[in-house]
Short mmCIF file of C-alpha atoms and ligand atoms in Angstrom, two decimals:
data_model
loop_
_atom_site.label_atom_id
_atom_site.label_comp_id
_atom_site.label_asym_id
_atom_site.label_seq_id
_atom_site.Cartn_x
_atom_site.Cartn_y
_atom_site.Cartn_z
CA MET A 13 19.85 19.02 3.45
CA ALA A 14 23.27 21.11 3.40
CA LYS A 15 22.82 20.90 -0.36
CA SER A 16 20.97 23.71 -2.49
CA GLU A 17 17.61 22.76 -3.82
CA ASP A 18 19.14 22.46 -7.23
CA SER A 19 21.73 19.94 -6.42
CA LEU A 20 19.60 17.55 -4.39
CA THR A 21 19.29 14.15 -5.84
CA LEU A 22 17.67 10.91 -4.77
CA LYS A 23 20.86 9.85 -3.14
CA ASP A 24 20.47 12.54 -0.65
CA LEU A 25 17.03 11.23 0.67
CA ASN A 26 17.23 9.28 3.94
CA LEU A 27 14.79 6.35 4.63
CA GLY A 28 11.35 7.47 4.55
CA CYS A 29 12.79 10.95 3.58
CA VAL A 30 13.59 11.42 7.32
CA VAL A 31 15.28 14.97 7.94
CA THR A 32 18.01 14.63 10.46
CA GLU A 33 19.20 18.32 10.39
CA PRO A 34 17.08 20.39 12.51
CA GLY A 35 15.78 24.07 11.14
CA ASN A 36 16.80 23.47 7.45
CA ALA A 37 13.44 24.81 6.28
CA ARG A 38 15.64 28.28 6.40
CA GLN A 39 17.44 27.08 3.54
CA TYR A 40 14.21 26.63 1.41
CA LYS A 41 13.68 29.81 -0.68
CA THR A 42 10.08 30.50 -1.48
CA GLY A 43 10.33 33.72 -3.25
CA SER A 44 10.50 32.28 -6.81
CA TRP A 45 6.77 31.97 -6.59
CA LYS A 46 6.24 35.72 -7.13
CA SER A 47 5.39 37.32 -10.57
CA LYS A 48 5.77 40.86 -9.26
CA ARG A 49 8.13 42.44 -6.85
CA PRO A 50 7.68 45.61 -4.46
CA VAL A 51 10.17 48.25 -5.22
CA THR A 52 10.37 51.33 -2.87
CA ASP A 53 10.94 54.79 -3.73
CA ARG A 54 13.23 56.23 -1.04
CA GLU A 55 12.40 59.76 -2.11
CA LYS A 56 8.55 59.27 -0.98
CA CYS A 57 9.04 56.68 1.75
CA ASN A 58 9.13 58.18 5.35
CA LYS A 59 10.13 55.18 6.96
CA CYS A 60 6.73 54.87 8.97
CA GLY A 61 6.91 50.88 8.86
CA LEU A 62 3.25 50.19 7.72
CA CYS A 63 4.47 47.93 5.07
CA TYR A 64 6.39 45.96 7.60
CA ILE A 65 3.55 45.58 9.87
CA TYR A 66 1.10 44.48 6.92
CA CYS A 67 3.33 42.12 5.12
CA PRO A 68 1.65 38.61 5.58
CA GLU A 69 4.98 36.82 4.95
CA GLY A 70 7.06 38.84 7.50
CA CYS A 71 9.63 39.39 4.92
CA ILE A 72 10.22 42.91 5.30
CA ARG A 73 13.27 44.14 7.32
CA VAL A 74 14.51 47.78 8.29
CA ASN A 75 18.11 48.27 6.88
CA ASN A 76 20.66 50.27 8.42
CA LYS A 77 19.29 53.64 7.04
CA GLY A 78 16.02 53.11 8.64
CA TYR A 79 14.17 52.07 5.28
CA PHE A 80 11.74 49.06 5.31
CA LEU A 81 12.73 46.82 2.53
CA SER A 82 11.39 43.45 1.10
CA ASN A 83 13.57 40.25 1.23
CA TYR A 84 12.93 38.94 -2.21
CA GLU A 85 14.05 35.49 -1.38
CA TYR A 86 10.81 35.03 0.66
CA CYS A 87 8.37 37.85 -0.74
CA LYS A 88 5.49 36.36 -2.52
CA GLY A 89 4.80 39.32 -4.78
CA CYS A 90 1.15 40.03 -3.17
CA GLY A 91 1.21 43.62 -3.40
CA ILE A 92 -0.24 44.35 0.12
CA CYS A 93 2.57 46.58 1.14
CA ALA A 94 2.07 48.71 -2.05
CA HIS A 95 -1.61 48.79 -1.30
CA GLU A 96 -1.12 50.00 2.35
CA CYS A 97 1.92 52.28 2.05
CA PRO A 98 0.40 55.75 2.88
CA GLN A 99 2.98 57.50 0.75
CA GLU A 100 2.56 55.49 -2.37
CA ALA A 101 6.16 54.81 -2.24
CA ILE A 102 5.99 51.24 -3.22
CA THR A 103 5.38 49.98 -6.93
CA MET A 104 4.84 46.48 -7.97
CA ILE A 105 7.01 45.62 -10.92
CA GLU A 106 6.99 42.61 -13.28
CA GLU A 107 9.64 40.11 -12.23
CA GLU A 108 11.08 40.04 -15.67
CA GLU A 109 11.62 43.86 -15.77
CA GLU A 110 14.96 45.17 -14.25
CA MET B 18 6.16 -28.69 16.56
CA ALA B 19 2.69 -27.53 17.76
CA GLN B 20 -0.41 -29.40 17.11
CA LYS B 21 -3.15 -28.82 14.69
CA ILE B 22 -6.11 -27.41 16.11
CA GLY B 23 -9.66 -26.22 14.90
CA MET B 24 -9.82 -22.54 15.32
CA GLU B 25 -11.63 -19.69 13.64
CA VAL B 26 -9.22 -18.03 11.21
CA SER B 27 -9.51 -14.39 13.05
CA ILE B 28 -8.69 -16.00 16.17
CA ALA B 29 -5.67 -17.40 14.58
CA LEU B 30 -4.59 -14.09 13.24
CA GLY B 31 -4.89 -12.64 16.77
CA GLU B 32 -2.46 -15.22 18.01
CA ALA B 33 -0.15 -14.51 15.23
CA ALA B 34 -0.12 -10.93 16.48
CA LYS B 35 0.71 -12.13 19.69
CA LEU B 36 3.09 -14.74 18.91
CA ALA B 37 4.91 -11.80 16.79
CA ASN B 38 5.37 -9.77 19.95
CA THR B 39 3.25 -6.87 18.66
CA ASP B 40 3.90 -3.65 20.84
CA VAL B 41 0.86 -1.57 19.49
CA ILE B 42 -2.38 -2.40 18.01
CA ALA B 43 -4.49 0.65 16.91
CA ALA B 44 -7.83 -0.70 15.44
CA TYR B 45 -11.57 0.27 14.80
CA PRO B 46 -13.96 -2.74 14.59
CA ILE B 47 -15.52 -3.46 11.36
CA THR B 48 -17.07 -6.49 9.94
CA PRO B 49 -15.73 -9.06 8.74
CA GLN B 50 -12.48 -7.95 10.32
CA THR B 51 -13.86 -7.44 14.07
CA HIS B 52 -13.02 -10.79 15.57
CA ILE B 53 -9.12 -10.45 14.89
CA VAL B 54 -9.08 -7.09 16.90
CA GLU B 55 -11.64 -8.12 19.49
CA HIS B 56 -9.48 -11.39 20.09
CA ILE B 57 -6.40 -9.22 20.42
CA ALA B 58 -8.15 -6.71 23.03
CA ASP B 59 -9.17 -9.73 24.99
CA MET B 60 -5.76 -10.84 25.26
CA VAL B 61 -4.23 -7.55 26.03
CA ALA B 62 -7.09 -6.92 28.87
CA ASN B 63 -6.51 -10.14 30.30
CA GLY B 64 -2.78 -9.82 30.77
CA GLU B 65 -1.92 -12.46 28.03
CA MET B 66 -0.46 -10.37 25.61
CA ASP B 67 1.95 -7.33 26.56
CA ALA B 68 0.84 -4.58 24.19
CA GLU B 69 -0.91 -1.49 23.96
CA PHE B 70 -4.28 -1.59 22.50
CA ILE B 71 -5.24 1.85 21.24
CA THR B 72 -9.08 2.22 20.95
CA VAL B 73 -9.65 4.92 18.14
CA GLU B 74 -12.74 6.64 16.77
CA SER B 75 -12.22 5.85 13.11
CA GLU B 76 -9.97 3.89 10.86
CA HIS B 77 -8.40 7.16 9.79
CA SER B 78 -7.33 7.56 13.33
CA ALA B 79 -6.55 4.05 13.58
CA MET B 80 -3.89 4.30 10.77
CA SER B 81 -2.74 7.54 11.97
CA ALA B 82 -2.23 6.19 15.39
CA CYS B 83 -0.31 3.13 13.60
CA LEU B 84 2.08 5.89 12.23
CA GLY B 85 2.74 7.45 15.64
CA SER B 86 3.57 3.97 16.93
CA ALA B 87 5.75 2.86 14.22
CA ALA B 88 7.73 6.41 14.30
CA VAL B 89 9.10 5.50 17.90
CA GLY B 90 10.07 2.14 16.56
CA ALA B 91 7.23 -0.22 18.01
CA ARG B 92 6.05 -3.23 16.16
CA THR B 93 2.72 -2.27 14.93
CA PHE B 94 -0.31 -4.10 13.81
CA THR B 95 -3.76 -3.25 12.81
CA ALA B 96 -6.52 -4.99 10.67
CA THR B 97 -9.72 -3.42 8.83
CA ALA B 98 -12.01 -4.25 6.01
CA GLY B 99 -13.86 -2.54 3.04
CA GLN B 100 -15.31 1.01 4.26
CA GLY B 101 -12.46 1.10 6.85
CA LEU B 102 -9.72 0.52 4.33
CA GLU B 103 -11.13 3.49 2.21
CA LEU B 104 -11.26 5.53 5.19
CA MET B 105 -7.62 5.07 6.05
CA HIS B 106 -7.00 5.30 2.40
CA GLU B 107 -4.99 8.78 2.56
CA VAL B 108 -2.92 7.72 5.65
CA LEU B 109 -1.75 4.45 3.83
CA TYR B 110 0.51 6.37 1.57
CA VAL B 111 2.09 8.03 4.42
CA ALA B 112 2.82 4.95 6.05
CA SER B 113 4.74 3.75 3.00
CA ALA B 114 6.29 6.93 2.25
CA LEU B 115 7.64 7.15 5.72
CA ARG B 116 8.93 3.49 5.47
CA PHE B 117 7.13 2.37 8.52
CA PRO B 118 6.83 -1.49 8.76
CA ILE B 119 3.18 -1.63 9.85
CA VAL B 120 1.52 -4.99 9.27
CA MET B 121 -2.04 -4.82 8.61
CA THR B 122 -4.95 -7.60 7.97
CA VAL B 123 -7.50 -6.74 5.38
CA ALA B 124 -10.55 -8.95 5.60
CA ASN B 125 -11.70 -8.16 2.00
CA ARG B 126 -15.13 -6.71 1.97
CA ALA B 127 -17.23 -5.08 -1.03
CA LEU B 128 -17.41 -1.34 -0.96
CA SER B 129 -20.83 0.83 -0.42
CA GLY B 130 -23.05 1.32 -2.32
CA PRO B 131 -25.28 -0.22 -2.07
CA LEU B 132 -24.31 -1.25 1.45
CA ASN B 133 -22.83 -4.87 1.52
CA ILE B 134 -20.68 -6.24 4.14
CA TRP B 135 -19.79 -9.37 2.35
CA GLY B 136 -16.64 -10.57 0.59
CA ASP B 137 -14.95 -9.23 -2.70
CA HIS B 138 -11.63 -7.61 -3.67
CA SER B 139 -13.11 -4.02 -4.18
CA ASP B 140 -11.55 -2.53 -1.05
CA VAL B 141 -8.02 -3.61 -1.41
CA MET B 142 -7.84 -2.90 -5.31
CA ALA B 143 -8.63 0.70 -4.65
CA THR B 144 -5.50 0.60 -2.45
CA ARG B 145 -3.15 -1.03 -5.08
CA ASP B 146 -0.87 2.01 -5.77
CA CYS B 147 -0.28 3.07 -2.13
CA GLY B 148 3.19 1.63 -1.96
CA TRP B 149 2.56 -1.29 0.59
CA ILE B 150 3.60 -4.91 0.17
CA GLN B 151 0.26 -6.80 -0.64
CA PHE B 152 -0.62 -10.41 -0.56
CA PHE B 153 -3.42 -12.54 -0.76
CA VAL B 154 -3.97 -15.65 1.28
CA GLU B 155 -6.04 -18.83 0.38
CA ASN B 156 -6.68 -20.50 3.65
CA GLY B 157 -6.54 -20.23 7.46
CA GLN B 158 -3.05 -21.78 7.78
CA GLU B 159 -1.74 -19.65 4.98
CA ALA B 160 -3.26 -16.42 6.69
CA PHE B 161 -1.44 -17.51 10.03
CA ASP B 162 1.81 -18.37 8.45
CA LEU B 163 2.00 -15.31 6.22
CA THR B 164 1.25 -12.96 8.91
CA LEU B 165 4.30 -14.16 10.79
CA CYS B 166 6.15 -13.85 7.62
CA ALA B 167 4.64 -10.28 7.05
CA PHE B 168 6.30 -8.84 10.18
CA ARG B 169 9.84 -10.22 9.23
CA ILE B 170 9.59 -8.98 5.66
CA ALA B 171 8.31 -5.52 6.47
CA GLU B 172 11.01 -5.13 9.05
CA ASP B 173 13.86 -6.32 7.03
CA PRO B 174 16.44 -3.61 6.97
CA THR B 175 16.54 -3.42 3.20
CA VAL B 176 12.76 -3.47 2.91
CA MET B 177 11.15 -1.39 5.91
CA LEU B 178 7.69 -1.10 4.18
CA PRO B 179 4.28 -1.67 5.42
CA THR B 180 2.67 -5.11 4.51
CA MET B 181 -0.89 -5.78 3.83
CA LEU B 182 -2.34 -9.25 4.13
CA SER B 183 -5.52 -9.90 2.23
CA LEU B 184 -7.94 -12.67 3.36
CA ASP B 185 -11.63 -13.00 2.07
CA GLY B 186 -14.02 -11.61 4.48
CA PHE B 187 -16.29 -14.44 5.78
CA HIS B 188 -15.05 -17.06 3.71
CA LEU B 189 -11.99 -16.83 5.57
CA THR B 190 -12.23 -14.80 8.50
CA HIS B 191 -15.22 -16.55 10.03
CA VAL B 192 -14.58 -20.12 9.22
CA VAL B 193 -13.17 -22.67 11.66
CA GLU B 194 -10.13 -24.51 10.01
CA PRO B 195 -7.43 -26.96 11.27
CA ILE B 196 -4.52 -24.60 12.01
CA THR B 197 -0.85 -25.51 13.32
CA LEU B 198 0.28 -22.64 15.44
CA ILE B 199 3.93 -22.39 16.19
CA GLU B 200 5.86 -22.33 19.35
CA LYS B 201 6.54 -18.82 20.67
CA SER B 202 10.41 -19.72 20.94
CA ASP B 203 10.52 -20.83 17.27
CA VAL B 204 8.67 -17.59 16.18
CA ASP B 205 11.14 -15.36 18.42
CA LYS B 206 13.95 -17.01 16.35
CA PHE B 207 12.25 -16.34 13.12
CA ILE B 208 11.36 -12.66 13.79
CA PRO B 209 14.11 -10.51 15.47
CA PRO B 210 13.33 -7.35 17.20
CA LEU B 211 12.48 -4.40 15.03
CA LYS B 212 15.14 -1.81 14.53
CA HIS B 213 14.06 1.49 12.72
CA PRO B 214 17.19 3.46 12.08
CA PHE B 215 15.43 6.77 12.65
CA ALA B 216 12.97 5.65 15.50
CA LEU B 217 12.10 8.79 17.45
CA ARG B 218 14.02 9.70 20.47
CA PRO B 219 14.27 12.89 22.66
CA ASP B 220 18.08 12.76 22.40
CA LYS B 221 18.17 12.28 18.76
CA PRO B 222 15.43 14.36 17.12
CA VAL B 223 14.58 14.01 13.51
CA THR B 224 11.86 15.47 11.20
CA MET B 225 9.33 13.01 9.78
CA GLY B 226 6.86 13.87 7.15
CA ALA B 227 8.44 17.06 5.97
CA PHE B 228 7.05 18.24 2.78
CA ALA B 229 8.57 17.69 -0.52
CA PRO B 230 8.39 20.57 -3.15
CA PRO B 231 8.50 19.89 -6.84
CA PHE B 232 12.40 19.86 -6.68
CA ILE B 233 12.38 16.73 -4.83
CA TYR B 234 8.97 14.98 -4.88
CA THR B 235 9.61 12.96 -8.20
CA GLU B 236 12.61 11.64 -6.70
CA THR B 237 10.86 10.40 -3.43
CA LYS B 238 8.47 8.49 -5.66
CA LYS B 239 11.38 7.03 -7.67
CA ILE B 240 12.88 5.49 -4.50
CA ALA B 241 9.59 4.51 -3.28
CA ASP B 242 8.81 2.48 -6.46
CA GLU B 243 12.44 0.95 -6.22
CA ALA B 244 12.20 -0.14 -2.62
CA LEU B 245 8.93 -1.85 -3.49
CA ARG B 246 10.21 -3.57 -6.40
CA SER B 247 13.29 -4.68 -4.77
CA SER B 248 11.43 -6.07 -1.72
CA LYS B 249 10.32 -9.00 -3.90
CA LYS B 250 13.79 -10.80 -3.18
CA VAL B 251 13.36 -10.52 0.38
CA ILE B 252 9.65 -11.73 0.30
CA VAL B 253 10.86 -14.78 -1.60
CA SER B 254 13.78 -15.54 0.58
CA VAL B 255 11.54 -15.17 3.89
CA TRP B 256 9.14 -17.28 2.48
CA ASP B 257 11.86 -19.90 1.55
CA GLU B 258 13.27 -19.73 5.04
CA PHE B 259 9.70 -20.11 6.52
CA GLY B 260 9.29 -23.25 4.61
CA LYS B 261 12.65 -24.66 5.66
CA ARG B 262 11.90 -24.05 9.24
CA PHE B 263 8.23 -24.87 9.44
CA GLY B 264 7.68 -27.19 6.51
CA ARG B 265 5.15 -25.01 4.76
CA HIS B 266 6.34 -23.50 1.50
CA TYR B 267 4.78 -20.28 0.00
CA ASN B 268 5.69 -18.50 -3.44
CA PRO B 269 4.53 -15.31 -5.27
CA VAL B 270 2.67 -17.40 -7.88
CA GLU B 271 1.43 -20.86 -7.23
CA THR B 272 0.30 -23.24 -9.68
CA TYR B 273 -2.00 -26.42 -9.43
CA ARG B 274 -1.91 -29.12 -12.21
CA THR B 275 -0.41 -26.68 -14.89
CA GLU B 276 2.35 -29.07 -16.39
CA ASP B 277 0.67 -29.92 -19.76
CA ALA B 278 -2.32 -27.58 -19.40
CA LYS B 279 -3.32 -25.54 -22.33
CA THR B 280 -5.99 -23.38 -20.59
CA LEU B 281 -5.18 -21.85 -17.30
CA LEU B 282 -7.53 -19.95 -14.83
CA LEU B 283 -6.26 -17.37 -12.35
CA THR B 284 -7.61 -16.47 -9.19
CA MET B 285 -6.58 -14.77 -6.03
CA GLY B 286 -7.60 -15.56 -2.39
CA SER B 287 -9.81 -18.24 -1.25
CA TYR B 288 -11.47 -18.85 -4.48
CA SER B 289 -8.38 -20.58 -5.47
CA GLU B 290 -9.41 -23.50 -3.64
CA THR B 291 -12.70 -23.67 -5.17
CA ALA B 292 -11.24 -23.49 -8.62
CA MET B 293 -9.02 -26.50 -7.70
CA VAL B 294 -11.92 -28.58 -7.34
CA ALA B 295 -13.28 -27.47 -10.77
CA ILE B 296 -9.86 -28.10 -12.12
CA ASP B 297 -9.89 -31.81 -10.73
CA ASN B 298 -13.60 -32.15 -12.25
CA MET B 299 -12.44 -30.96 -15.73
CA ARG B 300 -9.37 -33.24 -15.42
CA THR B 301 -11.30 -36.36 -14.83
CA LYS B 302 -13.23 -35.29 -18.18
CA GLY B 303 -9.79 -35.24 -20.00
CA GLU B 304 -9.56 -31.47 -20.22
CA LYS B 305 -6.03 -29.87 -20.02
CA VAL B 306 -6.74 -27.20 -17.66
CA GLY B 307 -4.63 -25.87 -14.57
CA LEU B 308 -4.73 -23.08 -12.18
CA ILE B 309 -2.78 -20.02 -11.30
CA HIS B 310 -3.06 -18.49 -7.82
CA LEU B 311 -1.57 -15.07 -7.75
CA ARG B 312 -0.32 -14.73 -4.10
CA LEU B 313 1.82 -11.79 -4.32
CA TRP B 314 0.19 -8.72 -5.65
CA ARG B 315 2.58 -5.74 -4.82
CA PRO B 316 5.35 -5.95 -5.83
CA PHE B 317 3.88 -7.61 -8.82
CA PRO B 318 5.57 -10.74 -9.83
CA PHE B 319 6.09 -10.40 -13.69
CA ALA B 320 8.67 -12.76 -14.26
CA GLU B 321 7.25 -15.56 -12.06
CA LEU B 322 3.76 -15.16 -13.78
CA LYS B 323 5.35 -15.32 -17.18
CA GLN B 324 7.01 -18.77 -16.34
CA THR B 325 3.80 -20.31 -15.48
CA THR B 326 2.24 -19.42 -18.60
CA GLU B 327 4.84 -20.57 -21.01
CA ASN B 328 3.00 -23.67 -22.49
CA ALA B 329 -0.65 -22.33 -22.41
CA ASP B 330 -2.68 -21.17 -24.99
CA ASN B 331 -5.45 -19.53 -22.85
CA LEU B 332 -5.45 -17.59 -19.83
CA PHE B 333 -8.83 -17.07 -18.05
CA VAL B 334 -8.50 -14.27 -15.36
CA LEU B 335 -11.13 -13.85 -12.58
CA ASP B 336 -11.43 -10.58 -10.81
CA ARG B 337 -13.59 -10.16 -7.71
CA CYS B 338 -13.63 -6.49 -8.45
CA ILE B 339 -14.86 -4.07 -11.27
CA SER B 340 -13.26 -1.20 -12.59
CA LEU B 341 -16.49 0.74 -13.55
CA GLY B 342 -16.43 2.21 -17.12
CA GLY B 343 -12.83 0.94 -17.50
CA PRO B 344 -11.34 -2.08 -18.89
CA GLY B 345 -13.12 -4.68 -16.79
CA GLY B 346 -11.16 -5.90 -13.80
CA PRO B 347 -8.00 -4.48 -12.20
CA VAL B 348 -6.39 -7.96 -12.14
CA CYS B 349 -6.96 -8.93 -15.87
CA SER B 350 -5.89 -5.32 -16.98
CA GLU B 351 -2.64 -5.85 -15.26
CA ILE B 352 -2.23 -9.43 -16.36
CA LYS B 353 -2.56 -8.46 -19.87
CA ALA B 354 -0.22 -5.33 -19.45
CA ALA B 355 2.34 -7.76 -18.13
CA PHE B 356 2.18 -9.95 -21.12
CA TYR B 357 1.99 -6.81 -23.88
CA ASP B 358 5.51 -7.22 -24.80
CA SER B 359 5.97 -10.87 -24.90
CA GLN B 360 6.48 -12.61 -27.93
CA LYS B 361 4.70 -15.84 -26.77
CA LYS B 362 1.66 -15.27 -24.86
CA PRO B 363 -1.74 -16.83 -24.11
CA SER B 364 -5.20 -15.54 -25.24
CA ILE B 365 -6.08 -13.61 -22.11
CA ILE B 366 -10.00 -13.27 -21.32
CA GLY B 367 -11.31 -11.38 -18.17
CA PHE B 368 -14.21 -12.42 -15.99
CA ILE B 369 -15.91 -10.66 -13.19
CA GLY B 370 -17.59 -12.55 -10.41
CA GLY B 371 -17.95 -13.37 -6.72
CA LEU B 372 -18.89 -9.65 -6.04
CA GLY B 373 -20.52 -8.74 -2.77
CA GLY B 374 -20.06 -12.23 -1.45
CA ARG B 375 -21.83 -13.98 -4.23
CA ASP B 376 -20.68 -17.53 -4.09
CA MET B 377 -18.77 -18.94 -6.89
CA THR B 378 -19.09 -22.95 -7.12
CA PRO B 379 -16.82 -25.29 -8.88
CA GLY B 380 -19.52 -25.06 -11.70
CA ASP B 381 -18.90 -21.41 -12.17
CA PHE B 382 -15.38 -22.23 -12.88
CA GLU B 383 -16.13 -24.87 -15.37
CA TYR B 384 -18.70 -22.50 -16.89
CA MET B 385 -15.72 -19.71 -17.04
CA THR B 386 -13.52 -22.16 -18.73
CA LYS B 387 -16.12 -23.17 -21.38
CA ARG B 388 -17.04 -19.74 -21.85
CA GLY B 389 -13.55 -18.33 -22.35
CA LYS B 390 -12.84 -20.88 -25.05
CA GLU B 391 -16.27 -19.84 -26.77
CA ILE B 392 -15.21 -16.00 -26.64
CA ILE B 393 -12.01 -16.88 -28.27
CA GLN B 394 -13.51 -18.96 -30.82
CA HIS B 395 -15.82 -16.03 -31.70
CA GLY B 396 -13.26 -13.57 -31.81
CA THR B 397 -14.70 -11.23 -29.25
CA LYS B 398 -11.48 -11.06 -27.24
CA ASN B 399 -12.13 -7.77 -25.61
CA GLU B 400 -15.17 -8.79 -24.14
CA VAL B 401 -15.14 -9.02 -20.13
CA GLU B 402 -17.88 -11.13 -18.98
CA MET B 403 -19.77 -10.87 -15.49
CA ILE B 404 -20.61 -14.22 -14.11
CA GLY B 405 -23.98 -15.21 -12.97
CA VAL B 406 -25.84 -11.73 -13.72
CA LYS B 407 -29.60 -12.43 -13.57
CA GLU B 408 -30.98 -10.69 -16.66
S1 SF4 C 512 4.71 42.08 -1.93
FE1 SF4 C 512 3.45 40.89 -0.28
S2 SF4 C 512 4.93 39.51 0.39
FE2 SF4 C 512 6.11 40.80 -0.65
S3 SF4 C 512 6.88 42.30 0.64
FE3 SF4 C 512 4.97 43.28 -0.02
S4 SF4 C 512 3.44 42.49 1.38
FE4 SF4 C 512 5.27 41.21 1.70
S1 SF4 C 513 4.67 51.73 4.27
FE1 SF4 C 513 5.54 53.14 2.55
S2 SF4 C 513 6.08 54.69 3.62
FE2 SF4 C 513 5.88 53.37 5.18
S3 SF4 C 513 7.87 52.39 5.40
FE3 SF4 C 513 6.73 51.23 4.15
S4 SF4 C 513 7.41 52.10 2.13
FE4 SF4 C 513 8.02 53.41 3.78
#
C-alpha cells in the first residue's frame, strides 16, 4: 500500500486482500476521526509531561523546545490531556475552527 | 474404470477426500454429517490416508482451523450440518474474503428450534450470501463426483474460492447407493497440486486478514462479487472436463422431460429424483410437465435458468426452507427476481415442503402441480403454500 488512502482502487488489492508490504499500517492516518483537537498554550505549559503520560493514543511527542505536543494525524480528540493538565494549558477546540 | 460398488454415500465422500489428496481435515462431528469425518478419521488413524486430522471443540474452531490450514497452502476439507454450519457462520465470510479454496460438505439439516436433526435446506440457505461457491447434489454418485470437481474448481488459479457441496441429510448421507469410484491415478491427473500464490512462508511474510476501513471495504466486496460471478465459466468447464474424462455429465441447471412442457417444477437436491417419478406419472396421464433441477446455487445461473423455461407457462418452485415473515421461500423469491426483467416469463408459484425431514412423495409433487394451476386460475399469485400442513 505505497499509495495514499484516497488513490487506492480495487485494482490495488491482491488476491484475498493480502498485504505484501510489512508495517504499512503506519501510513494509515486515524486522526480524521476527531471532532475536537487539543491546543497547548505555551505561556501556561511548564513542560511537566503529564499529558504525554495520559494520552491513550500515545500521540503526544516532545518537541526540540521541550513542549509536549499532540500529533493531529493520530490524535482522536478525546480530551484526556486537557482534563489532566495541572496548568490548564490545553484547550479543546472544534475541528472546524482555525 | 473402477467398478460400481454399494456404499454409504458418507463413506464415498470420505473416499473422495482421500482420493483428492486432502492435506488437512478440521472437523467436529454433527448428525447427519458425522459418518463422513468419522470415516476420514479412521483412514488417517489407520495410515491409509496421509493427512492431518485436527479434532476441534466446535464448528467455529473447525472452520477457523481450516483458515489456518488453507493459509499455508494445504488442501483443506471439512464437513458439517445444521447448527454446525450456523456456528461457523461468521468464519465462512472470512474464508471467501481471504480466497481460501476450502472444500466443505454440508449434510443439509433443519435448524433448531424446535430441535430437529432431519433434512431440509434451512442451514445452507442462511449462508447463501457468504461468498462461497455452492451447489446441491441429487444422489450419491453425484456427491462423490462433484466433491472431486469441487477441489478442482475451488483451486483453479482464476477462482480461488471456498466451495460448499450440499447433500440432503439422511436422504443421501445415510443411504447405501451403487457408486463408481475413480482410480487414484485418474484423480491425480484431474486435480493438480494446489498452489496458493500468497501461501504463508517464513521467508516470504505477508499480512492476511488486515482490516479494510471505509475507504476500501466497498472495493473488497466488489471484487469478491466479481470473483464469484466469474467462477461460473470455470465451474462449467470443469464439469465438462469431468464428463469427458469419466462419462458423467453435470450442468448448472438440469432438465427432465421439459421439451414440450407447459408446466415446470423446480427442485434442488435429492427431491429432484422423487419429482422425476411424479413427472413420469403425470406424463402417462398426458400432462405436459417437466422438471428443472437447480444444481448450481452460487453463483446463481441466471442465463441457464431462463433458457430452460423459454416455452413454459408455469413454473412451480419447491423450497425446503421458509423465510419467516418474508416472501415465502428463498429459492422462489430469487427465481422471481431472476425473471423480473424478462419480456416472456412463466407464472411462478412457490411451495414450501419437506421441512425438518418430512417426506415428500411423488403424490405431493403431483398435488403441487395441480394446486399451482388452481392458484393461477383463481388469480392469487402471491400466495405461498406450505404443503401437507395438518390443520
Ligand atoms: S485529545 Fe486525547 S488523543 Fe489527542 S492528544 Fe489529547 S489525550 Fe491524546
Ligand atoms: S500536562 Fe499540561 S503542563 Fe504538562 S506538559 Fe502537558 S500541556 Fe504542558
